[in-house]
């Protein structure tokens, strides 16, 4: 229970009042707020009244905080009995370092020297009726170890941890495919993941499973246990998303072999300044950017790269707390809050490319050869988080020249970074210019979609590459561009959260995804919408209310809806613009203009489709009731012009022909050289490849 930094600042009475207010509202930080309350002298009874957390748990928390106080006052170095007591209560080496003001590595060295090390117990899957043999393991600081590691060649896979927005089940898919590939190759597989609600933690996925947090300390404890007998060939960090990827450098520094792309290359792609130098070396473009640790610095950076800008803290997953800022006043407010929340982390500021098309590319490399897995065009414009945007594979509107340039830049990046395994690159295309947004030297959340779209198990192949095989040996030497269109659509939990706005932006909100396949884009998009629970109308009335910048783009869209037999209604400004251009549109009131207004029409079932785009925060707030009502009434809606165009194409396809369904396998029935399976003896050099940088670039 790390204390909030604000406890050390400000008036104590004011801090206590803030804690009381936080405790009244359930959120993910509630346990930490309760611990802060106990630190500040709020009684167990009062915290119980504020939170209804059972007093038994609050007393347990109070006991832990009493040990925290003893640790802070204890003589240095810590005596072994107190150190063991702290570890049994769950104090991590990192937290002990904070309390004692010592580096985590020094705490670890002292703990091991004192013989205070973790042992592993087996989850009793047999309810004590007889001895449990299933190797489900968890750590504890007792005396007997039940892990019983095997004397085999083994590989450890780090999973994605708890599923949450920004770190989802797509990474678990990759971990499972990696485990199955290793089993086919004859290696023992060790899965490390702390989420029992995933396939990677099923009993038949891996040979051994550790239910452990994905931290440096916990992974090192497993490594030391598994190394005693047999040979640990290495640890895989590129399948579990950003969480295990951040462990690559620390683990390598602790002597743990990392399979696949080297930690040095990972750091080169992740570190902002090193990545900028990499792009300059290759002659590739990226949006202007900067970092700031104060409001003044942020204002200077934004002024130099010009508004609008995209801002975010440098320590988040899934685009959390990311915003698009249009003026200095909004920037000052954002940066002030971000710095207050985390003084040690800078705020990242990037030029926001308005109306750009965003592209995702997944590629596979063996360190020498690079093969594109899939090039996906986002349907929503750049600025919408890649996990929330629908996308099409292959691209449905980009020119062949732009696609070829994206392909060239992806290969150049993979070769320069000497990627071994999977890599994801995000591009933006604006006015015919390709910009690199980011490079992730790991599996991305699009890998399952791309694998199904092209009929190739990319994660399995990547595991083979990391174990020393070349792309030529596994039979995957050329990009597969399918003749059909695959559309991925995100699924959102909006209906479960009252008063949430459905507008999409740089902060990820989706909790799942679906896929539609067809011979043309419109039909594929129509299928994806149906799979996501949004049945598009084939007739009826379309409501249109768009920001000024989108009005020119709304004209051909509205005209086509009229040609398809729909009727139109729009708010006053949009209606006037469309009417002036010869379109038949009914005018409807905004909510603030009096009844009957547009929300009444949606509630009364008079509207079949809503198209609503907004600009600044004021217009977002004014029109929130439109989008919320559409959601509650299950009326399909689009909040971007690109999404509206795709919707029109889908409706057009639905009116032209009846949708057909066929098994996924039929889409991939065209003859291709089949990658996999591989014999164990086919390894190129008899050793796993660890991205050591050797070879021709």
XYZ file of C-alpha atoms in Angstrom:
697
model
C 0.000 0.000 0.000
C 2.303 2.760 -1.237
C 1.273 6.112 0.276
C -0.023 8.937 -1.897
C 2.753 11.544 -2.411
C 0.319 14.251 -1.257
C 0.491 12.888 2.328
C 3.873 14.530 2.736
C 2.614 17.891 1.501
C 0.021 20.440 2.569
C -2.078 20.891 5.665
C -2.783 17.545 7.468
C -6.446 18.463 8.109
C -6.913 19.215 4.422
C -5.245 15.925 3.430
C -7.539 13.976 5.797
C -10.595 15.727 4.344
C -9.467 14.762 0.815
C -8.973 11.126 1.866
C -12.451 11.014 3.436
C -13.937 12.334 0.194
C -12.058 9.735 -1.885
C -13.210 6.923 0.390
C -16.855 7.815 -0.239
C -16.494 6.888 -3.917
C -15.611 3.297 -4.947
C -12.777 3.176 -7.482
C -9.652 1.079 -8.178
C -7.615 3.190 -5.698
C -9.935 2.569 -2.738
C -7.672 0.167 -0.832
C -4.759 2.588 -1.141
C -7.009 5.424 0.040
C -8.034 3.307 3.046
C -4.366 2.690 3.891
C -3.654 6.428 3.588
C -6.568 7.097 5.937
C -5.142 4.726 8.543
C -1.740 6.385 8.188
C -3.342 9.772 8.836
C -5.147 8.551 11.950
C -8.649 7.908 10.620
C -10.152 5.112 12.729
C -11.124 1.652 11.472
C -14.742 2.350 12.448
C -14.894 5.569 10.435
C -13.355 3.946 7.350
C -15.879 1.126 7.701
C -18.757 3.646 7.783
C -17.401 5.429 4.710
C -16.642 2.314 2.643
C -18.447 -0.663 4.219
C -15.197 -2.625 3.839
C -15.390 -5.282 6.544
C -13.554 -4.306 9.745
C -11.627 -7.597 9.672
C -9.886 -6.544 6.449
C -9.261 -3.047 7.787
C -7.613 -4.472 10.920
C -5.420 -6.690 8.727
C -4.417 -3.596 6.798
C -3.659 -1.781 10.027
C -1.389 -4.654 11.128
C 0.534 -4.425 7.829
C 0.971 -0.676 8.304
C 2.270 -1.300 11.839
C 5.012 -3.495 10.353
C 5.693 -0.765 7.785
C 6.289 1.634 10.690
C 8.604 -0.872 12.408
C 10.575 -1.294 9.189
C 11.060 2.456 8.853
C 12.434 2.660 12.435
C 14.498 -0.554 12.347
C 18.288 -0.541 12.372
C 20.160 -1.198 9.123
C 20.692 -3.765 7.712
C 17.326 -5.322 8.529
C 17.517 -8.382 10.786
C 16.453 -11.592 9.043
C 13.364 -12.270 11.266
C 11.873 -8.828 10.535
C 12.745 -9.153 6.842
C 11.025 -12.545 6.646
C 7.964 -11.182 8.470
C 7.768 -8.311 5.977
C 8.023 -10.676 3.000
C 5.360 -12.981 4.468
C 3.045 -9.967 4.714
C 3.626 -9.179 1.047
C 6.141 -6.309 1.102
C 7.934 -6.324 -2.245
C 11.644 -5.568 -2.545
C 10.658 -2.389 -4.363
C 8.438 -1.246 -1.482
C 11.074 -2.165 1.090
C 13.537 -0.066 -0.882
C 11.147 2.894 -0.708
C 10.683 2.521 3.040
C 14.397 2.065 3.775
C 15.530 4.490 1.034
C 17.738 1.880 -0.575
C 17.919 0.553 -4.163
C 15.728 -2.475 -4.848
C 18.790 -4.457 -5.994
C 20.481 -3.850 -2.636
C 17.399 -5.097 -0.772
C 17.400 -8.219 -2.938
C 21.102 -8.935 -2.331
C 20.706 -8.556 1.434
C 17.544 -10.712 1.489
C 19.200 -13.559 -0.446
C 22.327 -13.331 1.732
C 20.104 -13.728 4.813
C 18.432 -16.801 3.274
C 15.041 -15.082 2.957
C 13.889 -16.427 -0.413
C 10.571 -17.443 -1.910
C 9.453 -21.053 -2.154
C 6.607 -22.318 -4.313
C 3.520 -24.233 -3.255
C 1.098 -26.118 -5.474
C -2.536 -25.070 -5.748
C -4.477 -27.961 -4.237
C -6.598 -28.948 -7.228
C -7.652 -32.177 -5.453
C -9.283 -30.557 -2.380
C -6.910 -32.455 -0.018
C -8.389 -35.856 -0.993
C -5.071 -36.965 -2.434
C -1.810 -35.372 -3.526
C -2.186 -32.682 -6.191
C 0.129 -33.292 -9.152
C -1.026 -30.443 -11.413
C 1.854 -27.935 -11.458
C -0.133 -24.781 -10.583
C 2.332 -22.871 -8.422
C 2.343 -19.751 -6.252
C 5.081 -18.204 -4.142
C 5.221 -17.906 -0.369
C 7.896 -17.295 2.272
C 7.635 -20.609 4.100
C 10.227 -23.380 4.324
C 9.237 -26.289 2.036
C 9.241 -25.842 -1.757
C 6.812 -27.983 -3.787
C 7.800 -26.780 -7.266
C 9.821 -29.891 -8.231
C 11.235 -28.461 -11.502
C 12.173 -30.916 -14.249
C 15.624 -31.575 -15.715
C 14.620 -30.586 -19.258
C 15.284 -27.870 -21.806
C 12.697 -25.248 -20.966
C 11.386 -21.847 -22.078
C 9.520 -19.352 -19.910
C 6.700 -17.230 -21.362
C 5.608 -14.063 -19.547
C 1.864 -13.460 -19.966
C -0.070 -10.220 -20.009
C -1.292 -10.157 -16.414
C -4.815 -9.037 -15.529
C -7.051 -8.291 -18.493
C -7.925 -4.629 -18.571
C -8.470 -1.932 -21.148
C -5.203 -1.598 -23.067
C -3.890 -5.030 -22.047
C -6.390 -7.560 -23.305
C -7.075 -11.130 -24.280
C -5.373 -10.705 -27.678
C -2.017 -11.013 -25.896
C -3.200 -14.179 -24.174
C -3.902 -15.633 -27.637
C -0.252 -15.017 -28.554
C 1.023 -16.622 -25.336
C -1.098 -19.732 -25.927
C 0.124 -20.118 -29.517
C 3.708 -19.709 -28.324
C 3.235 -22.449 -25.699
C 1.709 -24.803 -28.276
C 4.582 -24.134 -30.688
C 7.166 -24.890 -27.982
C 5.370 -28.119 -27.118
C 5.490 -29.152 -30.801
C 9.239 -28.473 -30.779
C 9.766 -30.666 -27.721
C 10.559 -28.008 -25.098
C 9.087 -27.736 -21.621
C 6.911 -24.629 -21.411
C 6.645 -22.501 -18.280
C 3.855 -19.927 -18.212
C 3.990 -16.988 -15.799
C 0.674 -15.165 -15.484
C -1.474 -13.953 -12.617
C -4.858 -14.097 -14.331
C -6.843 -17.340 -13.858
C -9.518 -16.150 -16.337
C -7.389 -16.780 -19.423
C -6.630 -19.684 -21.742
C -2.886 -19.361 -21.040
C -3.616 -20.438 -17.459
C -5.668 -23.498 -18.472
C -4.307 -26.803 -17.179
C -3.450 -28.165 -20.618
C -1.787 -25.101 -22.195
C 1.672 -25.255 -20.637
C 3.734 -27.831 -18.739
C 4.081 -25.649 -15.642
C 2.146 -22.572 -14.548
C 3.157 -19.936 -12.020
C 0.361 -17.664 -10.735
C 2.684 -14.748 -10.033
C 2.753 -10.983 -10.617
C 4.788 -9.851 -13.602
C 7.495 -7.969 -11.723
C 11.265 -8.234 -11.840
C 11.414 -9.691 -8.323
C 8.776 -12.381 -8.907
C 10.094 -13.456 -12.312
C 13.656 -13.710 -10.966
C 12.473 -15.983 -8.143
C 10.898 -18.339 -10.707
C 14.010 -18.221 -12.901
C 16.245 -19.223 -9.973
C 13.916 -22.108 -9.088
C 13.653 -23.433 -12.646
C 17.388 -23.142 -13.303
C 18.369 -25.620 -10.590
C 17.720 -28.696 -12.750
C 17.641 -28.669 -16.531
C 18.409 -25.724 -18.810
C 16.362 -22.554 -19.010
C 16.974 -21.531 -22.620
C 15.406 -18.135 -22.153
C 12.417 -15.957 -21.341
C 9.869 -14.689 -23.891
C 8.670 -11.110 -23.249
C 7.156 -10.128 -26.604
C 3.777 -11.903 -26.401
C 2.261 -10.374 -23.264
C 1.980 -6.746 -24.311
C 3.708 -3.799 -22.692
C 3.791 -5.250 -19.151
C 6.413 -7.995 -19.734
C 8.210 -5.950 -22.396
C 9.238 -3.452 -19.715
C 11.006 -6.299 -17.884
C 13.340 -7.113 -20.789
C 16.226 -4.795 -19.800
C 16.079 -5.440 -16.019
C 15.963 -9.217 -16.541
C 18.873 -9.154 -18.981
C 20.892 -7.075 -16.500
C 20.201 -9.815 -13.949
C 21.681 -12.424 -16.305
C 18.416 -13.840 -17.675
C 18.553 -14.692 -21.409
C 15.792 -12.916 -23.377
C 14.612 -14.763 -26.477
C 13.817 -12.877 -29.668
C 14.447 -9.181 -30.212
C 17.254 -7.968 -27.951
C 16.462 -5.743 -24.946
C 18.829 -3.177 -26.484
C 16.654 -3.012 -29.626
C 13.492 -2.899 -27.490
C 14.896 0.064 -25.578
C 15.866 1.742 -28.828
C 12.246 1.590 -29.993
C 10.742 2.468 -26.591
C 13.047 5.335 -25.580
C 11.715 8.534 -27.126
C 15.049 10.200 -27.892
C 16.708 7.037 -29.205
C 13.692 6.324 -31.397
C 13.806 9.840 -32.828
C 17.482 9.341 -33.715
C 16.632 5.981 -35.320
C 14.037 7.567 -37.611
C 16.404 10.392 -38.556
C 19.077 7.821 -39.424
C 16.633 6.002 -41.737
C 15.276 9.240 -43.219
C 11.729 8.538 -41.987
C 9.280 11.196 -40.815
C 7.379 11.444 -37.541
C 5.066 14.127 -36.142
C 6.899 16.922 -34.308
C 7.086 16.185 -30.586
C 8.592 17.132 -27.251
C 8.478 16.424 -23.515
C 7.713 18.702 -20.582
C 8.044 18.568 -16.806
C 6.346 21.911 -16.131
C 3.482 24.016 -17.438
C 5.936 26.545 -18.917
C 7.909 23.834 -20.738
C 4.669 22.365 -22.136
C 3.498 25.748 -23.421
C 6.842 26.297 -25.151
C 6.785 22.852 -26.800
C 3.173 23.272 -27.980
C 3.918 26.718 -29.388
C 6.881 25.383 -31.357
C 5.023 22.423 -32.915
C 1.660 24.333 -33.173
C -1.817 23.279 -32.031
C -3.633 20.924 -31.959
C -1.379 18.646 -29.927
C -1.810 15.229 -28.375
C -0.672 15.001 -24.763
C -0.246 12.069 -22.402
C 1.692 11.013 -19.326
C 4.724 8.869 -20.172
C 3.797 5.951 -17.900
C 0.369 4.826 -19.093
C -1.091 1.819 -20.949
C -3.923 1.858 -23.463
C -3.733 5.610 -24.052
C -5.099 6.321 -20.571
C -5.263 10.030 -19.732
C -4.348 10.950 -23.322
C -6.060 14.037 -24.757
C -6.134 16.169 -27.879
C -5.569 19.823 -26.907
C -6.514 22.796 -29.079
C -5.392 25.807 -26.985
C -2.936 26.913 -24.293
C -5.574 27.264 -21.569
C -6.584 23.604 -21.900
C -2.909 22.578 -22.081
C -2.043 24.405 -18.843
C -4.923 22.711 -17.018
C -3.965 19.248 -18.306
C -0.236 19.517 -17.609
C -0.833 20.950 -14.130
C -2.935 17.908 -13.224
C -0.523 15.416 -14.851
C 2.525 16.790 -13.019
C 0.630 16.816 -9.733
C -0.251 13.136 -10.249
C 3.315 12.064 -11.051
C 6.173 14.497 -10.595
C 8.875 12.065 -11.771
C 7.281 11.309 -15.162
C 7.330 13.890 -17.984
C 4.319 14.737 -20.136
C 4.683 13.692 -23.780
C 3.491 16.204 -26.399
C 3.012 15.322 -30.076
C 1.672 17.242 -33.037
C -1.847 15.948 -33.748
C -2.293 15.149 -37.447
C -5.895 16.154 -38.130
C -7.796 14.106 -40.732
C -4.881 11.706 -41.210
C -5.449 8.024 -41.993
C -3.863 5.687 -39.457
C -2.253 2.401 -40.508
C -1.245 -0.644 -38.440
C 1.346 -3.095 -39.781
C 2.302 -6.435 -38.253
C 5.535 -7.991 -39.503
C 7.609 -11.082 -38.752
C 11.403 -11.131 -38.919
C 14.117 -13.684 -38.214
C 16.765 -10.992 -37.815
C 17.647 -11.071 -41.523
C 14.500 -11.576 -43.594
C 11.307 -9.554 -42.967
C 7.826 -10.618 -44.103
C 4.762 -8.397 -43.738
C 1.931 -10.163 -41.913
C -0.751 -7.608 -42.657
C -1.288 -3.922 -43.479
C -4.462 -2.589 -41.859
C -6.157 0.721 -42.642
C -8.028 2.257 -39.722
C -11.524 3.386 -40.574
C -11.566 6.143 -37.940
C -8.999 8.893 -38.488
C -5.718 9.165 -36.592
C -6.317 10.293 -33.024
C -8.716 7.471 -32.197
C -6.858 4.795 -30.201
C -5.815 1.889 -32.410
C -7.576 -0.537 -30.053
C -10.889 1.312 -30.564
C -10.760 1.933 -34.300
C -12.274 -0.424 -36.825
C -9.779 -1.463 -39.487
C -9.663 -3.147 -42.859
C -7.181 -5.704 -44.182
C -6.114 -5.140 -46.906
C -6.462 -1.312 -46.959
C -9.644 -0.190 -48.699
C -8.820 3.389 -49.750
C -5.016 3.820 -49.874
C -3.205 4.039 -53.202
C -0.828 1.219 -54.173
C 2.088 3.676 -54.007
C 1.326 4.595 -50.380
C 0.939 0.918 -49.417
C 4.282 0.107 -51.022
C 5.974 2.981 -49.164
C 4.520 1.714 -45.865
C 5.843 -1.748 -46.702
C 9.322 -0.331 -47.457
C 9.476 1.649 -44.206
C 8.326 -1.333 -42.112
C 11.057 -3.571 -43.544
C 13.698 -0.867 -43.021
C 12.677 -0.460 -39.369
C 12.682 -4.224 -38.691
C 16.109 -4.652 -40.242
C 17.622 -1.684 -38.413
C 16.268 -2.923 -35.073
C 17.255 -6.519 -35.979
C 13.842 -7.730 -34.875
C 13.605 -11.436 -34.093
C 9.923 -12.346 -33.863
C 6.956 -10.015 -34.240
C 6.892 -6.249 -34.681
C 4.045 -3.755 -34.958
C 4.357 -0.326 -36.584
C 1.740 2.423 -36.525
C 1.775 4.965 -39.347
C -0.297 8.031 -40.220
C -0.835 9.202 -43.803
C -1.655 12.887 -44.323
C -1.664 14.674 -47.686
C 0.264 11.808 -49.269
C 3.045 11.836 -46.664
C 3.737 8.801 -44.451
C 4.588 9.473 -40.785
C 5.820 6.867 -38.289
C 3.828 7.135 -35.044
C 5.409 4.306 -33.056
C 7.176 0.970 -33.329
C 6.436 -1.877 -30.927
C 9.032 -4.688 -31.108
C 6.483 -7.193 -29.816
C 3.201 -8.862 -30.691
C 0.363 -6.364 -30.932
C -3.321 -6.696 -30.166
C -3.963 -7.064 -33.927
C -2.041 -10.366 -34.265
C -5.104 -12.637 -33.748
C -7.087 -10.631 -36.314
C -4.288 -10.657 -38.892
C -3.652 -14.373 -38.345
C -7.308 -15.197 -39.024
C -7.483 -12.796 -41.963
C -4.480 -14.292 -43.800
C -4.725 -17.869 -42.514
C -1.253 -17.927 -40.945
C -0.597 -18.468 -37.186
C 1.845 -15.572 -36.794
C 2.470 -16.053 -33.064
C 3.394 -19.714 -33.588
C 5.768 -18.820 -36.389
C 7.322 -16.063 -34.275
C 8.032 -18.574 -31.514
C 9.774 -20.816 -34.034
C 11.896 -17.888 -35.194
C 12.859 -17.065 -31.605
C 13.997 -20.665 -31.138
C 16.507 -20.355 -33.987
C 14.605 -21.176 -37.155
C 14.671 -18.933 -40.203
C 11.558 -17.801 -42.071
C 12.748 -19.901 -45.007
C 12.932 -23.012 -42.808
C 9.374 -22.557 -41.550
C 8.020 -21.810 -45.023
C 6.902 -18.196 -44.581
C 8.887 -16.104 -47.028
C 6.284 -13.937 -48.778
C 3.469 -11.628 -47.696
C 0.017 -13.108 -48.115
C -2.494 -10.586 -49.412
C -5.943 -12.201 -49.234
C -8.467 -11.733 -52.040
C -11.238 -11.202 -49.465
C -11.693 -8.194 -47.150
C -11.492 -8.574 -43.372
C -12.841 -5.850 -41.086
C -12.104 -5.708 -37.357
C -14.569 -3.784 -35.188
C -14.212 -2.907 -31.522
C -16.835 -3.796 -28.908
C -17.541 -1.260 -26.168
C -19.018 -1.588 -22.660
C -20.876 1.756 -22.823
C -24.296 0.319 -21.947
C -22.979 -0.831 -18.560
C -21.902 2.684 -17.502
C -24.601 5.340 -17.154
C -23.772 8.881 -18.310
C -20.659 7.777 -20.238
C -20.072 9.567 -23.547
C -19.487 7.273 -26.518
C -17.100 9.634 -28.326
C -13.889 7.927 -29.397
C -10.480 9.487 -28.815
C -6.880 8.673 -27.936
C -7.832 6.958 -24.655
C -8.783 3.319 -25.226
C -12.318 2.319 -24.174
C -13.084 -0.983 -25.933
C -13.168 -4.328 -24.153
C -13.299 -6.713 -27.105
C -13.439 -7.032 -30.864
C -15.228 -8.895 -33.653
C -14.470 -9.610 -37.284
C -16.380 -9.593 -40.574
C -15.143 -11.240 -43.798
C -16.565 -10.794 -47.297
C -15.560 -10.270 -50.897
C -16.034 -6.482 -50.708
C -15.484 -3.836 -48.041
C -19.115 -2.810 -47.596
C -20.305 -6.363 -46.906
C -17.380 -7.063 -44.547
C -18.085 -3.864 -42.592
C -21.804 -4.719 -42.451
C -20.980 -8.150 -40.999
C -18.621 -6.614 -38.423
C -21.313 -4.200 -37.235
C -23.816 -7.026 -36.881
C -21.273 -9.091 -34.918
C -20.679 -6.107 -32.602
C -24.411 -5.920 -31.865
C -25.246 -2.975 -34.121
C -27.674 -3.904 -36.913
C -27.493 -1.230 -39.611
C -30.815 -0.035 -41.071
C -31.750 -0.592 -44.711
C -34.356 2.198 -44.679
C -35.645 5.005 -42.477
C -34.481 8.423 -41.336
C -30.860 9.513 -40.848
C -30.113 12.227 -38.282
C -27.033 14.345 -39.129
C -25.328 16.930 -36.902
C -21.671 17.588 -37.691
C -19.028 20.152 -36.817
C -18.288 22.902 -39.346
C -15.090 21.273 -40.584
C -17.032 18.097 -41.501
C -19.907 19.788 -43.353
C -18.306 19.602 -46.842
C -17.726 15.859 -46.354
C -21.334 15.437 -45.196
C -22.758 16.621 -48.545
C -21.905 13.573 -50.743
C -22.766 11.304 -47.836
C -26.218 12.864 -47.366
C -26.822 12.836 -51.107
C -26.061 9.115 -51.305
C -28.392 8.317 -48.386
C -31.200 10.125 -50.249
C -30.414 8.113 -53.387
C -30.652 4.915 -51.335
C -34.180 5.860 -50.223
C -33.500 7.307 -46.769
C -34.928 10.587 -45.480
C -32.761 13.141 -43.664
C -33.087 15.431 -40.678
C -30.376 17.676 -39.263
C -29.803 20.360 -36.675
C -30.171 23.940 -37.875
C -26.588 24.663 -38.986
C -26.063 21.323 -40.733
C -29.538 21.432 -42.315
C -28.945 24.907 -43.729
C -25.595 23.857 -45.211
C -27.081 20.775 -46.867
C -30.217 22.593 -48.103
C -28.085 25.307 -49.738
C -26.499 22.533 -51.792
C -29.812 21.249 -53.071
C -30.518 18.432 -50.641
C -33.938 17.753 -49.082
C -33.397 17.878 -45.314
C -35.830 18.455 -42.427
C -34.635 20.786 -39.668
C -34.874 19.582 -36.060
C -34.173 21.449 -32.821
C -31.127 20.908 -30.681
C -31.984 19.969 -27.106
C -31.362 23.513 -25.853
C -33.634 24.970 -28.549
C -36.822 23.420 -27.131
C -39.143 20.530 -27.874
C -39.695 18.527 -29.927
C -35.947 18.142 -30.378
C -33.574 15.570 -31.867
C -33.358 13.483 -28.681
C -37.175 13.200 -28.629
C -37.075 11.881 -32.200
C -34.487 9.235 -31.269
C -36.501 8.179 -28.192
C -39.696 7.965 -30.261
C -38.095 5.569 -32.752
C -38.239 8.097 -35.619
C -34.464 7.913 -36.293
C -32.770 4.822 -37.779
C -29.163 6.110 -37.850
C -27.275 8.902 -36.048
C -24.235 10.714 -37.491
C -22.809 13.176 -34.968
C -19.321 14.707 -34.981
C -18.174 17.378 -32.539
C -15.191 19.658 -31.971
C -14.343 21.349 -28.678
C -15.399 20.325 -25.172
C -18.391 22.711 -25.176
C -19.933 21.105 -28.263
C -19.122 17.664 -26.873
C -21.084 18.429 -23.699
C -23.987 20.018 -25.626
C -24.461 16.962 -27.839
C -23.706 14.196 -25.309
C -27.423 13.465 -24.799
C -27.788 12.684 -28.538
C -25.143 9.969 -28.451
C -26.249 8.593 -25.096
C -29.874 8.321 -26.197
C -28.854 6.569 -29.420
C -26.885 4.079 -27.332
C -29.726 3.415 -24.881
C -32.303 3.114 -27.680
C -29.978 0.786 -29.640
C -29.897 3.137 -32.629
C -26.677 2.740 -34.682
C -24.471 5.827 -34.475
C -21.210 7.121 -35.911
C -19.075 9.858 -34.349
C -16.529 10.253 -37.184
C -17.018 11.034 -40.868
C -14.834 8.087 -41.842
C -17.092 5.796 -39.810
C -20.159 7.372 -41.412
C -18.767 6.737 -44.917
C -18.033 3.114 -44.050
C -21.576 2.763 -42.674
C -23.046 4.136 -45.909
C -20.949 1.659 -47.945
C -22.161 -1.182 -45.709
C -25.820 -0.193 -46.127
C -25.319 0.086 -49.877
C -23.847 -3.441 -49.931
C -26.726 -4.751 -47.819
C -29.300 -3.291 -50.225
C -27.542 -4.737 -53.285
C -27.111 -8.312 -52.176
C -27.974 -10.744 -49.418
C -25.111 -11.477 -47.055
C -23.691 -14.993 -47.151
C -21.778 -16.874 -44.492
C -19.109 -19.505 -44.955
C -16.490 -21.115 -42.686
C -13.220 -19.274 -42.125
C -11.350 -22.220 -43.641
C -13.024 -21.671 -47.010
C -11.544 -18.186 -47.217
C -8.088 -19.753 -46.964
C -8.673 -22.727 -49.257
C -6.460 -21.287 -52.028
C -3.194 -23.272 -52.193
C -0.290 -21.776 -50.217
C 2.908 -23.343 -48.943
C 1.893 -24.359 -45.436
C 4.140 -23.061 -42.676
C 4.606 -25.517 -39.805
C 5.001 -28.102 -38.505
C 8.724 -28.135 -37.886
C 11.011 -30.978 -36.829
C 13.208 -30.290 -33.814
C 16.297 -30.970 -35.915
C 15.477 -28.116 -38.330
C 16.902 -25.451 -36.019
C 19.312 -23.318 -38.024
C 22.161 -23.313 -35.526
C 20.949 -25.505 -32.705
C 20.377 -22.519 -30.393
C 17.533 -20.096 -29.693
C 17.975 -16.692 -31.283
C 18.298 -13.838 -28.839
C 18.533 -10.890 -31.208
C 22.276 -10.474 -30.719
C 22.507 -8.253 -33.773
C 24.690 -10.551 -35.875
C 24.022 -10.943 -39.559
C 23.476 -8.839 -42.632
C 21.051 -5.918 -42.275
